[in-house]
JSON list of C-alpha atoms in Angstrom, two decimals:
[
{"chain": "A", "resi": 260, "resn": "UNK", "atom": "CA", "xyz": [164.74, -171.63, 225.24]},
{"chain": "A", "resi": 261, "resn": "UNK", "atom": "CA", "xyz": [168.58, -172.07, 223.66]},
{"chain": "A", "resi": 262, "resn": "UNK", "atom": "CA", "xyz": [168.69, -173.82, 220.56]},
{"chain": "A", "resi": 263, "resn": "UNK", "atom": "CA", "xyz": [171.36, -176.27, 221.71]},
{"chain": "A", "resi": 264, "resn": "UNK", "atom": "CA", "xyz": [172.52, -177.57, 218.17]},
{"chain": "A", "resi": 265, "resn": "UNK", "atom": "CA", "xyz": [173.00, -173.74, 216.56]},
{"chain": "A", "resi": 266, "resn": "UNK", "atom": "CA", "xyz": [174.90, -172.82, 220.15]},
{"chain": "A", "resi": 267, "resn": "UNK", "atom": "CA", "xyz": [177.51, -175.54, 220.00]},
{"chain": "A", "resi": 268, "resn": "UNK", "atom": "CA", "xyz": [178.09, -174.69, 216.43]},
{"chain": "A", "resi": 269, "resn": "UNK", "atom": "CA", "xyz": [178.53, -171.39, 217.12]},
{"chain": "A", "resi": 270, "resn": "UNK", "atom": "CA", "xyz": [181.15, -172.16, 220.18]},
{"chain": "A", "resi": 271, "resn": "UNK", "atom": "CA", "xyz": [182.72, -174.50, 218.22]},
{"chain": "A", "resi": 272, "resn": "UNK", "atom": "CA", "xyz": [182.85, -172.27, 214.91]},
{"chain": "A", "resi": 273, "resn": "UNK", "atom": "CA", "xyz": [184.48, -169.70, 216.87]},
{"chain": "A", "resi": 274, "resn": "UNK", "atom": "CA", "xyz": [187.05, -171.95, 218.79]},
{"chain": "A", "resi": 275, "resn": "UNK", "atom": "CA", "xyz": [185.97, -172.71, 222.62]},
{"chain": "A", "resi": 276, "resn": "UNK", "atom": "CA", "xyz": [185.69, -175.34, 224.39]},
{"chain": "A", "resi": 277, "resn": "UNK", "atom": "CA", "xyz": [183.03, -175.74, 226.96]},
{"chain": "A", "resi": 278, "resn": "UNK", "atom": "CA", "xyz": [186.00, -175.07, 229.34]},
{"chain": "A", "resi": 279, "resn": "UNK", "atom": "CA", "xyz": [187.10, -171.99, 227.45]},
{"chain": "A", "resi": 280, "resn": "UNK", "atom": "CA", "xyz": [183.89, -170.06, 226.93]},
{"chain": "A", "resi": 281, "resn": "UNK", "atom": "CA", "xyz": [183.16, -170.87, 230.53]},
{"chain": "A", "resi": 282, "resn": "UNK", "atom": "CA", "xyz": [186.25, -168.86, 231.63]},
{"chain": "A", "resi": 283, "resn": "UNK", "atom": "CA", "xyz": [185.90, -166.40, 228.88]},
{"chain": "A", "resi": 284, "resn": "UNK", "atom": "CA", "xyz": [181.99, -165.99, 230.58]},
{"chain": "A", "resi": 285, "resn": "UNK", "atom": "CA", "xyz": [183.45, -165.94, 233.81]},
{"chain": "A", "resi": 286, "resn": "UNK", "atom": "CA", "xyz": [180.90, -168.82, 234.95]},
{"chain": "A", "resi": 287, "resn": "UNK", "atom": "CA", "xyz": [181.94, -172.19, 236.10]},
{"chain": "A", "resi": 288, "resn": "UNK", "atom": "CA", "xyz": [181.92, -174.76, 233.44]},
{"chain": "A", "resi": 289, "resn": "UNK", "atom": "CA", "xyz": [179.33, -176.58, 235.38]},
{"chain": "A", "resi": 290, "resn": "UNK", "atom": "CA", "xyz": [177.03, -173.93, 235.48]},
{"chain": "A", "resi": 291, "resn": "UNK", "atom": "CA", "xyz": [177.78, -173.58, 231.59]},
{"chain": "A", "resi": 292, "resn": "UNK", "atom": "CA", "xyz": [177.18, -177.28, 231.08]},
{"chain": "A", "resi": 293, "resn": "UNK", "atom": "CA", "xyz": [173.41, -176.84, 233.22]},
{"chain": "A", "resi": 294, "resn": "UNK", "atom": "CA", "xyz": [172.71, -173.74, 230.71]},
{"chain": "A", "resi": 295, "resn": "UNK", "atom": "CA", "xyz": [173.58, -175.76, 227.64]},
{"chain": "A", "resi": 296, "resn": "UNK", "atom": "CA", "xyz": [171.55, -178.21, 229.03]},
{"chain": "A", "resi": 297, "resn": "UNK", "atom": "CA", "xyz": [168.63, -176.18, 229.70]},
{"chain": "A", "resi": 298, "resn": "UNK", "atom": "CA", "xyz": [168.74, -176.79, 233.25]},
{"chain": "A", "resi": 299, "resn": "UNK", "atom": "CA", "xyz": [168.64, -173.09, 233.70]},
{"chain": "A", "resi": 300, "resn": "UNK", "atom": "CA", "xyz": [168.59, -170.29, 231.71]},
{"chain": "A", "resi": 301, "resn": "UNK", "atom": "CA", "xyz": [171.41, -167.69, 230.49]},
{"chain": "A", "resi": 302, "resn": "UNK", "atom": "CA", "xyz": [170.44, -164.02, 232.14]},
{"chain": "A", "resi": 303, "resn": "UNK", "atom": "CA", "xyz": [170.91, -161.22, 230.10]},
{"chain": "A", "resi": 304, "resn": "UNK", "atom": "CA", "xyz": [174.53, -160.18, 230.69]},
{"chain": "A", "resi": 305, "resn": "UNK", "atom": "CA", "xyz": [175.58, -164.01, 230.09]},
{"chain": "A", "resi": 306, "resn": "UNK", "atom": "CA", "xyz": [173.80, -163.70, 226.57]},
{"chain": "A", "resi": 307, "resn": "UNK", "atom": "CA", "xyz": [175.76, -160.78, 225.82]},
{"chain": "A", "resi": 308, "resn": "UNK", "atom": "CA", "xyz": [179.44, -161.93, 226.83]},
{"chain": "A", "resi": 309, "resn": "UNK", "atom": "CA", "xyz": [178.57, -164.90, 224.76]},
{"chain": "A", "resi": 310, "resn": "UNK", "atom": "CA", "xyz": [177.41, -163.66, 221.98]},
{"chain": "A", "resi": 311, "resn": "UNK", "atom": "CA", "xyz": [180.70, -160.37, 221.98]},
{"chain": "A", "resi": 312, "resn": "UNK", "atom": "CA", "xyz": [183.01, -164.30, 222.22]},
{"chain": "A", "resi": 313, "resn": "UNK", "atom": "CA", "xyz": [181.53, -165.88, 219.14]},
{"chain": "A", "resi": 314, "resn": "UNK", "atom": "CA", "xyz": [181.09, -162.45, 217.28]},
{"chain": "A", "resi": 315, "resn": "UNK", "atom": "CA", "xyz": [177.52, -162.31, 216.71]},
{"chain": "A", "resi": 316, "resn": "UNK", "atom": "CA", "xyz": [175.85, -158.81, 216.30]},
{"chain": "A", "resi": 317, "resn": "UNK", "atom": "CA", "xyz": [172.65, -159.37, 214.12]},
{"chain": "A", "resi": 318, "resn": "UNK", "atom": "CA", "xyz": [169.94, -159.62, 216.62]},
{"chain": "A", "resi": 319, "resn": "UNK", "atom": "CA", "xyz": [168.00, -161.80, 214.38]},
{"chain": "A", "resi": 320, "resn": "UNK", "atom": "CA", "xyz": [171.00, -164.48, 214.96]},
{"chain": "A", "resi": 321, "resn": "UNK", "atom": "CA", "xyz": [170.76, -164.38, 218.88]},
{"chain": "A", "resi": 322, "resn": "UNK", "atom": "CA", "xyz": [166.93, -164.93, 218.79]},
{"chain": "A", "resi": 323, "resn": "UNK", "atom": "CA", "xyz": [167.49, -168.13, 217.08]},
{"chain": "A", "resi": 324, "resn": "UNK", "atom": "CA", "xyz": [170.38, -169.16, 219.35]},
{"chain": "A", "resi": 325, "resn": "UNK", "atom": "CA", "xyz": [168.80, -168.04, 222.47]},
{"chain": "A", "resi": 326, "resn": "UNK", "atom": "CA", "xyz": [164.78, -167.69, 222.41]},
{"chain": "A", "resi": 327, "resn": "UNK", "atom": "CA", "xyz": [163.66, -171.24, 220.08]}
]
């Protein structure tokens, strides 16, 4: 389950928008917006071209973004 809170931080820390990191993820910002919202759930790939755009490499930090 994301941890909304620490992933808007993040996005916002590094400079996107919900518009931006959508088209930097290639995914619509819609389908963004239903991730954030735990609607549905990042896959694997999505994790990773998130976490290359806000510059995080420590494993540790994407289990707390992405499996609270």
């Amino acid at each position: 389950m994301l941890n909304k809170l620490k992933f808007l931080g993040k996005m916002v820390e590094a400079g996107y928008t919900q518009k931006s990191l959508a088209d930097e993820i290639n995914l619509s910002e819609n389908t963004l917006g239903s991730r954030i919202n735990g609607k549905s759930a990042f896959d694997t790939d999505e994790i990773e071209k998130i976490c290359a755009a806000f510059g995080i490499t420590d494993p540790v930090e994407k289990a707390t973004i992405f499996l609270q």
